[in-house]
PDB file of C-alpha atoms in Angstrom:
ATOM      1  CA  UNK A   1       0.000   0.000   0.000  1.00  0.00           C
ATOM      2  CA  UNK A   2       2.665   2.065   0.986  1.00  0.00           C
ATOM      3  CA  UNK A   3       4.510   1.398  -2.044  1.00  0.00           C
ATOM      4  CA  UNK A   4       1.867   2.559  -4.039  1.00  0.00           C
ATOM      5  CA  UNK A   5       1.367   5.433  -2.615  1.00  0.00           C
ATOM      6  CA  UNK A   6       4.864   6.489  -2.901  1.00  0.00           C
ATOM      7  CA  UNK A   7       4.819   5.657  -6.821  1.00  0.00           C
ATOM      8  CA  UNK A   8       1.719   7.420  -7.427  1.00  0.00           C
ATOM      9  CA  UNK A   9       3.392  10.814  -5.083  1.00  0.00           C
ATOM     10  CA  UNK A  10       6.441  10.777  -7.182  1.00  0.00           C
ATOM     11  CA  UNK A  11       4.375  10.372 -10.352  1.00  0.00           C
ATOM     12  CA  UNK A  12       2.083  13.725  -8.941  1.00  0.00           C
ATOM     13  CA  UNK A  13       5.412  15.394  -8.079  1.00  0.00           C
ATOM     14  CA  UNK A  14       6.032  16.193 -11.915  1.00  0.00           C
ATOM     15  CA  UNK A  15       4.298  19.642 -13.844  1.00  0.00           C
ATOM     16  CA  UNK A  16       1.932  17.792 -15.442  1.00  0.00           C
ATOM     17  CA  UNK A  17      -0.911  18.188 -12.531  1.00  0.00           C
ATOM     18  CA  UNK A  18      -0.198  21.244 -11.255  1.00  0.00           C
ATOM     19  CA  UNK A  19      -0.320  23.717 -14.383  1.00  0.00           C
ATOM     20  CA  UNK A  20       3.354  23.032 -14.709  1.00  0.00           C
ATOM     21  CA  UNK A  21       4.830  24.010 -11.622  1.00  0.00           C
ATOM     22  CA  UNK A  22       6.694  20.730 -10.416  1.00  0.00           C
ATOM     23  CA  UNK A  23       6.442  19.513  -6.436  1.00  0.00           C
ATOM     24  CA  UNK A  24      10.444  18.486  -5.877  1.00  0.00           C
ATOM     25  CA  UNK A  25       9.358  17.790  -2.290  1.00  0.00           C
ATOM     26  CA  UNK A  26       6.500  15.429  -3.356  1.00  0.00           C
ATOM     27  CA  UNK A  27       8.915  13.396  -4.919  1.00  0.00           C
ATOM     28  CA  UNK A  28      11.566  13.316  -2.537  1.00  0.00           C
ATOM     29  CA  UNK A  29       8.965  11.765  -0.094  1.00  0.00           C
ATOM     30  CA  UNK A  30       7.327   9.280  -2.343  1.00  0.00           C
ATOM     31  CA  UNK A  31      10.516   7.808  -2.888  1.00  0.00           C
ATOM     32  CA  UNK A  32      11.662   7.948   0.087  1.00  0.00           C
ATOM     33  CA  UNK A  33       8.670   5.195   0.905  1.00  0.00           C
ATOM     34  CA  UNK A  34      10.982   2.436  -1.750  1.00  0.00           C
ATOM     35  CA  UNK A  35      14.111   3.769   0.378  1.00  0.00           C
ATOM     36  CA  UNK A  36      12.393   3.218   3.257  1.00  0.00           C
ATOM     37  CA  UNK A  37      11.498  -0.346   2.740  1.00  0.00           C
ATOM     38  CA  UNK A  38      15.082  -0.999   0.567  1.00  0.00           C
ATOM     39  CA  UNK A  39      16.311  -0.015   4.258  1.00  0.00           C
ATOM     40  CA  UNK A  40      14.647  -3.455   5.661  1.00  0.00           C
ATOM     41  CA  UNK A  41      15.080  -5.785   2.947  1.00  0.00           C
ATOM     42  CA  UNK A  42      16.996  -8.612   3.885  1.00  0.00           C
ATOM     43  CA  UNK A  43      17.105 -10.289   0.308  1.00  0.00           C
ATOM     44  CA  UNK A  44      18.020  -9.275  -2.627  1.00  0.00           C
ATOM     45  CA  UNK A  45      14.760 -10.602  -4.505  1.00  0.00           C
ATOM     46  CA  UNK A  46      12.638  -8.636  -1.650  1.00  0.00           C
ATOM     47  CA  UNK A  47      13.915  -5.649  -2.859  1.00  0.00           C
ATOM     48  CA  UNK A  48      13.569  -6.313  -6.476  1.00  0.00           C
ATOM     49  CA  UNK A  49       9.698  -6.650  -6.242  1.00  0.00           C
ATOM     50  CA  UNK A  50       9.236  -3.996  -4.092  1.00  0.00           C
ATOM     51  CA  UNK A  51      11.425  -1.574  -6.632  1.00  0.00           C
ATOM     52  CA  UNK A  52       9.023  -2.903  -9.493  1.00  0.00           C
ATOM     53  CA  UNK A  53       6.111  -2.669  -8.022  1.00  0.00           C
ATOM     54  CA  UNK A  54       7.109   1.356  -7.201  1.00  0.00           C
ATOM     55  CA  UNK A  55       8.248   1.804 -10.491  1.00  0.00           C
ATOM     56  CA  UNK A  56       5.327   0.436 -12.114  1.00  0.00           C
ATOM     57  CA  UNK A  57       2.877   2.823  -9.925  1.00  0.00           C
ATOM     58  CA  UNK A  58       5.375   5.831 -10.420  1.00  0.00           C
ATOM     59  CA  UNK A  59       5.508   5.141 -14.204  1.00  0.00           C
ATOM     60  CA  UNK A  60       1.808   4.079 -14.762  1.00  0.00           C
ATOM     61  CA  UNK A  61       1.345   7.784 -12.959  1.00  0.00           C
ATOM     62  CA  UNK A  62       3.401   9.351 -15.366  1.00  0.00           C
ATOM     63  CA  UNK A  63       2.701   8.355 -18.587  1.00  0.00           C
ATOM     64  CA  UNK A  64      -1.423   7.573 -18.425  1.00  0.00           C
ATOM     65  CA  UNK A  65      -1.390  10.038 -21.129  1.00  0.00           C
ATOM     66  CA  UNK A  66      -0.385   7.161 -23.424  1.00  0.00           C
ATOM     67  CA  UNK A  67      -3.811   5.914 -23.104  1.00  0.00           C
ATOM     68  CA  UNK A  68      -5.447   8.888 -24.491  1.00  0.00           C
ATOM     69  CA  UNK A  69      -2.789   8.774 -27.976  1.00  0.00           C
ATOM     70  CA  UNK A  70      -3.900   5.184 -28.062  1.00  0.00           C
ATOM     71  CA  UNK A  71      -7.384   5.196 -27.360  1.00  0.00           C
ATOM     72  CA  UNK A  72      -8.884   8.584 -28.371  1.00  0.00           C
ATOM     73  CA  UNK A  73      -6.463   9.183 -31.503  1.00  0.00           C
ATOM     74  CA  UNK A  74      -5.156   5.382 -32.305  1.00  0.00           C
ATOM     75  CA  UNK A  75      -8.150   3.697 -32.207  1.00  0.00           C
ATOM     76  CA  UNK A  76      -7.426   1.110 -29.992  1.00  0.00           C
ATOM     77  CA  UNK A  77      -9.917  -0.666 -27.368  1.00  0.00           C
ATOM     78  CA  UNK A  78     -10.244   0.904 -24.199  1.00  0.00           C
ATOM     79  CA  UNK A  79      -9.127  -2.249 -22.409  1.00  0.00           C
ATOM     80  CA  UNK A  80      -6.405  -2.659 -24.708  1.00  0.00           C
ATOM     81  CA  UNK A  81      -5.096   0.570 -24.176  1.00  0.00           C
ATOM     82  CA  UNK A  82      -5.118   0.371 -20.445  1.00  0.00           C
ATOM     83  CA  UNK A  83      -3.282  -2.818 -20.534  1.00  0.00           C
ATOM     84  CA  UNK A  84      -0.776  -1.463 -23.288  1.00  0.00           C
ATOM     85  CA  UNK A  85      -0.272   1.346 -20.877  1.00  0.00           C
ATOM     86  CA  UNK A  86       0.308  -1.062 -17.678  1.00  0.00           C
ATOM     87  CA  UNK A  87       2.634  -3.603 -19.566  1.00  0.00           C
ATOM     88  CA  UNK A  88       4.950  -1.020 -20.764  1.00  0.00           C
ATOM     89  CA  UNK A  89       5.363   0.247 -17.018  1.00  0.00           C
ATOM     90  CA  UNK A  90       5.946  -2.983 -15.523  1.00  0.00           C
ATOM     91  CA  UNK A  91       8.861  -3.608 -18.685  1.00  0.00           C
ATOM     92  CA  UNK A  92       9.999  -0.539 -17.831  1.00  0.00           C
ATOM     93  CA  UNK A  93      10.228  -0.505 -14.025  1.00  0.00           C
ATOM     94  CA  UNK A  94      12.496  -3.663 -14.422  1.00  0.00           C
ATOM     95  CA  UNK A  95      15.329  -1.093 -14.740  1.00  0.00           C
ATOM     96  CA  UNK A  96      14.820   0.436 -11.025  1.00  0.00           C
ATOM     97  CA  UNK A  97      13.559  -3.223  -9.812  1.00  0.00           C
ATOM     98  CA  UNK A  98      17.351  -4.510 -10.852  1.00  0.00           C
ATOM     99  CA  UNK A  99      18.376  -0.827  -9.114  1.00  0.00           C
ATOM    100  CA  UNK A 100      16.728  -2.120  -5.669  1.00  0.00           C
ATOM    101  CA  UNK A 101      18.213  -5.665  -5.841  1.00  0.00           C
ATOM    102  CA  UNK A 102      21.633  -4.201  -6.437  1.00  0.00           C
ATOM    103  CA  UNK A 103      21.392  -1.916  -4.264  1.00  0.00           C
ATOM    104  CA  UNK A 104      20.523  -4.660  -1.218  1.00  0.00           C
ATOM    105  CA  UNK A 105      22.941  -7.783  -3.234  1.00  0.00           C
ATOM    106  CA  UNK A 106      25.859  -5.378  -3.028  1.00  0.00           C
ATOM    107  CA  UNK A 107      25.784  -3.498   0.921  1.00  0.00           C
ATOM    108  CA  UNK A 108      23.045  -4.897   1.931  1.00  0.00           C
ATOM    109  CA  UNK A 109      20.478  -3.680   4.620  1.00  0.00           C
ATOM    110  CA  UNK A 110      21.723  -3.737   8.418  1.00  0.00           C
ATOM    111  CA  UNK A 111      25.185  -4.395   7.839  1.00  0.00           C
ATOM    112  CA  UNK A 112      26.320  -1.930   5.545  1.00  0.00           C
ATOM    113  CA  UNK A 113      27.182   1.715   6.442  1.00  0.00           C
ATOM    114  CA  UNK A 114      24.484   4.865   5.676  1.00  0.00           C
ATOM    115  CA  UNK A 115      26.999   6.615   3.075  1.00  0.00           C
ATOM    116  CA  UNK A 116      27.681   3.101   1.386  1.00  0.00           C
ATOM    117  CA  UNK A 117      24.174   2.741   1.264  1.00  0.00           C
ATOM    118  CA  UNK A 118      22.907   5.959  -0.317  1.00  0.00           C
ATOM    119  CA  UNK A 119      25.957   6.213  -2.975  1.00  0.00           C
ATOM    120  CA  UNK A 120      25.036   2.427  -3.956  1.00  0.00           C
ATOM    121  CA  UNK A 121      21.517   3.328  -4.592  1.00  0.00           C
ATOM    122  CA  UNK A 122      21.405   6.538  -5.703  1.00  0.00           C
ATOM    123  CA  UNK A 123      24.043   5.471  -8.298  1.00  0.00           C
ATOM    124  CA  UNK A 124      22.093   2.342  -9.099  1.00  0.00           C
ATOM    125  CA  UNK A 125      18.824   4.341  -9.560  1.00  0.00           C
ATOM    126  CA  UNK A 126      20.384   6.854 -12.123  1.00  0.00           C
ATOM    127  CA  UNK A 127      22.030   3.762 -13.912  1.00  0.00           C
ATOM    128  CA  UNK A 128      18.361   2.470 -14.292  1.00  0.00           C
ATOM    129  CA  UNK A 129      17.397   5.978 -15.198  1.00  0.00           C
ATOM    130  CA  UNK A 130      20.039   6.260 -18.191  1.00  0.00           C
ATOM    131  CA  UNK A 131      19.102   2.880 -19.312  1.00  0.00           C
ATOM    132  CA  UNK A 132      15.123   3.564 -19.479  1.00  0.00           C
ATOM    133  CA  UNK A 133      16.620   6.575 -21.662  1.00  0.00           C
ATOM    134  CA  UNK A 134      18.415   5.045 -24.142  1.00  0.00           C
ATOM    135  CA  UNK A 135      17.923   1.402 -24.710  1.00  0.00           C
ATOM    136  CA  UNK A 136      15.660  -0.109 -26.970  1.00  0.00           C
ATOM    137  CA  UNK A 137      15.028   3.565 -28.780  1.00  0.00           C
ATOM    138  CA  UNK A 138      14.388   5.095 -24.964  1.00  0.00           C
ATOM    139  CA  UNK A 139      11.698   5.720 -22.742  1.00  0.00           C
ATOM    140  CA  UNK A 140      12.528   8.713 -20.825  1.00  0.00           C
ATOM    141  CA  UNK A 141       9.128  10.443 -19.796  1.00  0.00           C
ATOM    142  CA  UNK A 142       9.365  11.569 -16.325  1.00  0.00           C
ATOM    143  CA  UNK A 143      12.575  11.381 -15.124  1.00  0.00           C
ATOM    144  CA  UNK A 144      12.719  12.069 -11.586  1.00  0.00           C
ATOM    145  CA  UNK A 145      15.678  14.544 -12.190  1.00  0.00           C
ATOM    146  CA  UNK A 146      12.270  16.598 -14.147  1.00  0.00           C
ATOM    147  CA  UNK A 147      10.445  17.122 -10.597  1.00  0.00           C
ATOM    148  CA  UNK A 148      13.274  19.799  -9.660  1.00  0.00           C
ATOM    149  CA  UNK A 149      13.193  22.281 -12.391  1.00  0.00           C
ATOM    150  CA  UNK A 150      11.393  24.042  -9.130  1.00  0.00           C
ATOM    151  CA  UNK A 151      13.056  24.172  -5.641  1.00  0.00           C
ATOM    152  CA  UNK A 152      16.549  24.085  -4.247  1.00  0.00           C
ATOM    153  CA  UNK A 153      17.960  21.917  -6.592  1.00  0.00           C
ATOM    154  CA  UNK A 154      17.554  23.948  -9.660  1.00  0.00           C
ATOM    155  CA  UNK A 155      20.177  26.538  -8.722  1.00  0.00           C
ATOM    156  CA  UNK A 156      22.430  23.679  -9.302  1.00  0.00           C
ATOM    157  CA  UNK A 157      21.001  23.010 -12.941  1.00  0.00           C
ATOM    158  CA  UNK A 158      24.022  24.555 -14.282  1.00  0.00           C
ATOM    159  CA  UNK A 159      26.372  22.284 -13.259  1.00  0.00           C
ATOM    160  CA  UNK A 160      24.138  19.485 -13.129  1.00  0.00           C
ATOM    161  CA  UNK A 161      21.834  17.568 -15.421  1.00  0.00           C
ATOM    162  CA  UNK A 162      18.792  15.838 -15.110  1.00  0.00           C
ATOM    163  CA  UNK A 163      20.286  12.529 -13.805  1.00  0.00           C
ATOM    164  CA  UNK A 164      22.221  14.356 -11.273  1.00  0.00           C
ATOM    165  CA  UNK A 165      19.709  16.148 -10.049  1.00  0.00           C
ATOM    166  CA  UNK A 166      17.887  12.679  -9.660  1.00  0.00           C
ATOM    167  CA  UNK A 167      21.006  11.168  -8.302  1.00  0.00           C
ATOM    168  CA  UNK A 168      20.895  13.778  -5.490  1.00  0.00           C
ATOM    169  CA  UNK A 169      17.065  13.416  -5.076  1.00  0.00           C
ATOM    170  CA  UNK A 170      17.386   9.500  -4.465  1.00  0.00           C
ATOM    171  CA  UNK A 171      20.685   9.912  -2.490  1.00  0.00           C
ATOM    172  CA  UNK A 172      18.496  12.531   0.362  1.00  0.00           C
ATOM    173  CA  UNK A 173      15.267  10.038  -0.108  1.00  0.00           C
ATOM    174  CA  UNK A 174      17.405   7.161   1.416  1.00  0.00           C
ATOM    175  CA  UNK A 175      19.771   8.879   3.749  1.00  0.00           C
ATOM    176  CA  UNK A 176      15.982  10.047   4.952  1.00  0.00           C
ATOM    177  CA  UNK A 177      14.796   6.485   5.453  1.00  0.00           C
ATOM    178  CA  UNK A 178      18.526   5.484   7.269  1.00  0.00           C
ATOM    179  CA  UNK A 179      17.906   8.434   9.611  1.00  0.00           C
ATOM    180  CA  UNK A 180      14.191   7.304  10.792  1.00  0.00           C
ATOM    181  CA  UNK A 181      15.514   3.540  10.957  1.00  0.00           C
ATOM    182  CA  UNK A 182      18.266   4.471  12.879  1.00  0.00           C
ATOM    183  CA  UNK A 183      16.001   6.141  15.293  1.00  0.00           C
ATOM    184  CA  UNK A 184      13.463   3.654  15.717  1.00  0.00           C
ATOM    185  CA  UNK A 185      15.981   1.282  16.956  1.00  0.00           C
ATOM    186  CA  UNK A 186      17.438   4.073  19.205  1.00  0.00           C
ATOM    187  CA  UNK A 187      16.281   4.254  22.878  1.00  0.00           C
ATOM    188  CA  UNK A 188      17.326   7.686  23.794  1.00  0.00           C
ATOM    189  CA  UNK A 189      13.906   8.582  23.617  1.00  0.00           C
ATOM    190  CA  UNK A 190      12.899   5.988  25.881  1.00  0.00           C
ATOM    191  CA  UNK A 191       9.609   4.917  24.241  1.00  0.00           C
ATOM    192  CA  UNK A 192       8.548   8.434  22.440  1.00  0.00           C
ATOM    193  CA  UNK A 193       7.549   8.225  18.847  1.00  0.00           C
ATOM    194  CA  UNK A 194      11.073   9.366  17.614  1.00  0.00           C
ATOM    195  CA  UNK A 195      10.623   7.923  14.427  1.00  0.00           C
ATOM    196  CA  UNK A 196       7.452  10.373  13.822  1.00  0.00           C
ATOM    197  CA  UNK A 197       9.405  13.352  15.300  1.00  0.00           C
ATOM    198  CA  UNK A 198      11.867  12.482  12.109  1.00  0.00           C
ATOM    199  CA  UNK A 199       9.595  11.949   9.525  1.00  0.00           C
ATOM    200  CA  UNK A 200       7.589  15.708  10.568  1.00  0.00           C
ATOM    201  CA  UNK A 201      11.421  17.192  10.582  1.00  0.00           C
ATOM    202  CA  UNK A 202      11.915  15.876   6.999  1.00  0.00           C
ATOM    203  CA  UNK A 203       8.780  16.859   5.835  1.00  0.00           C
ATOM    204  CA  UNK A 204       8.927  19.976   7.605  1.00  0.00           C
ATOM    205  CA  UNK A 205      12.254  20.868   5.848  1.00  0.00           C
ATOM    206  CA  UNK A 206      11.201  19.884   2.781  1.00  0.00           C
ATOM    207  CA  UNK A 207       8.067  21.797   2.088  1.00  0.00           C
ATOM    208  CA  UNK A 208      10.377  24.522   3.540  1.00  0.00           C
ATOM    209  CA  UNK A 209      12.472  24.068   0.468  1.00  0.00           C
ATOM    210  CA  UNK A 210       8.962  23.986  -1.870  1.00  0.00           C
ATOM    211  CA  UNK A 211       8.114  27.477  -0.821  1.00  0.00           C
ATOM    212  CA  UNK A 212       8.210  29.819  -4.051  1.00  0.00           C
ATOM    213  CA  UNK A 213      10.900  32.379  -4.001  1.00  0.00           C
ATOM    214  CA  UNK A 214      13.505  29.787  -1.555  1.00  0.00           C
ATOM    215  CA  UNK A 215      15.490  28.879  -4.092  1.00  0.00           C
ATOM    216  CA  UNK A 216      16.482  32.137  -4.990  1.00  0.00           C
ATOM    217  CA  UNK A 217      18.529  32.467  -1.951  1.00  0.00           C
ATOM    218  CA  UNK A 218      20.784  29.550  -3.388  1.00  0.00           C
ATOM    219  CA  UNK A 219      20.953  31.399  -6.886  1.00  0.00           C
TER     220      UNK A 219
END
């Protein structure tokens, strides 16, 4: 459920909903709900279905508008445009599904350090990115590097592209979900929610960084 949520999020977190202004904190937090359970996989094949199935949401999400070239101007069934639609998300979210079972084959989930952790997946995820982009004549709708033409990260759009920007995007998404795992198994708070006191801090800062006009500080 959780999963699908955070597909659908990052899918939202692109222009097309909101009359073109893009929601980079949106998509940090729907995929920080795959980092989040990437962070607790204890197999590799765990981590590849959960990957798919929040690629498949997150892509589904972003490119329904397929549908409506297949359906409305192709001619095609209604049913069979759906399923069209659905099948070429699930091919396509094999790229991040292979991203999430590297990512937990190569550090792992409890025994590997945070900053081995993020750079594995965040490299892993913009290796799946590039490949969606550029194999078999490319796919590259909605890129997650897209959702932060808006916010903090664009002052960096000179020196970085759209797969860096995603890099960065799924690199703070995970070291999110180490930083509220971390703190659940703490006990200095000796039985307070610190886990929720984390999650309102990183959403907190986040919309923070959403606000029009912040990013111009950082220009």
């Amino acid at each position: 459920g959780w999963l699908c949520l955070g597909g659908l999020a990052q899918a939202l977190a692109l222009a097309w909903p909101w009359g073109g202004q893009s929601l980079p904190a949106l998509q940090i937090i729907g995929m920080a709900t795959l980092a989040a359970h990437l962070s607790h996989c204890q197999k590799a094949k765990t981590a590849f279905w959960h990957s798919w199935w929040f690629a498949t949401m997150w892509l589904v999400g972003t490119f329904w508008w397929l549908f409506i070239s297949l359906h409305t101007y192709g001619g095609m069934h209604a049913l069979l445009a759906a399923l069209a639609v659905v099948l070429l998300a699930a091919a396509l979210a094999l790229y991040y599904a292979s991203a999430g079972w590297a990512t937990v084959k190569i550090v792992g989930s409890e025994r590997s350090s945070t900053a081995a952790s993020i750079f594995v997946f965040a490299s892993a995820w913009t290796l799946a990115e590039i490949a969606r982009a550029v194999l078999f004549t490319g796919f590259p709708w909605g890129a997650v590097g897209y959702a932060h033409v808006d916010g903090v990260l664009s002052s960096l759009a000179p020196c970085l592209g759209a797969y860096d920007k995603g890099w960065v995007a799924a690199a703070t998404a995970l070291a999110i979900a180490h930083a509220i795992r971390q703190d659940h198994h703490s006990s200095k708070y000796q039985g307070k929610p610190a886990s929720l006191m984390w999650v309102g801090l990183a959403l907190a800062s986040l919309l923070v960084l959403q606000l029009p006009g912040y990013k111009h500080n950082f220009s």
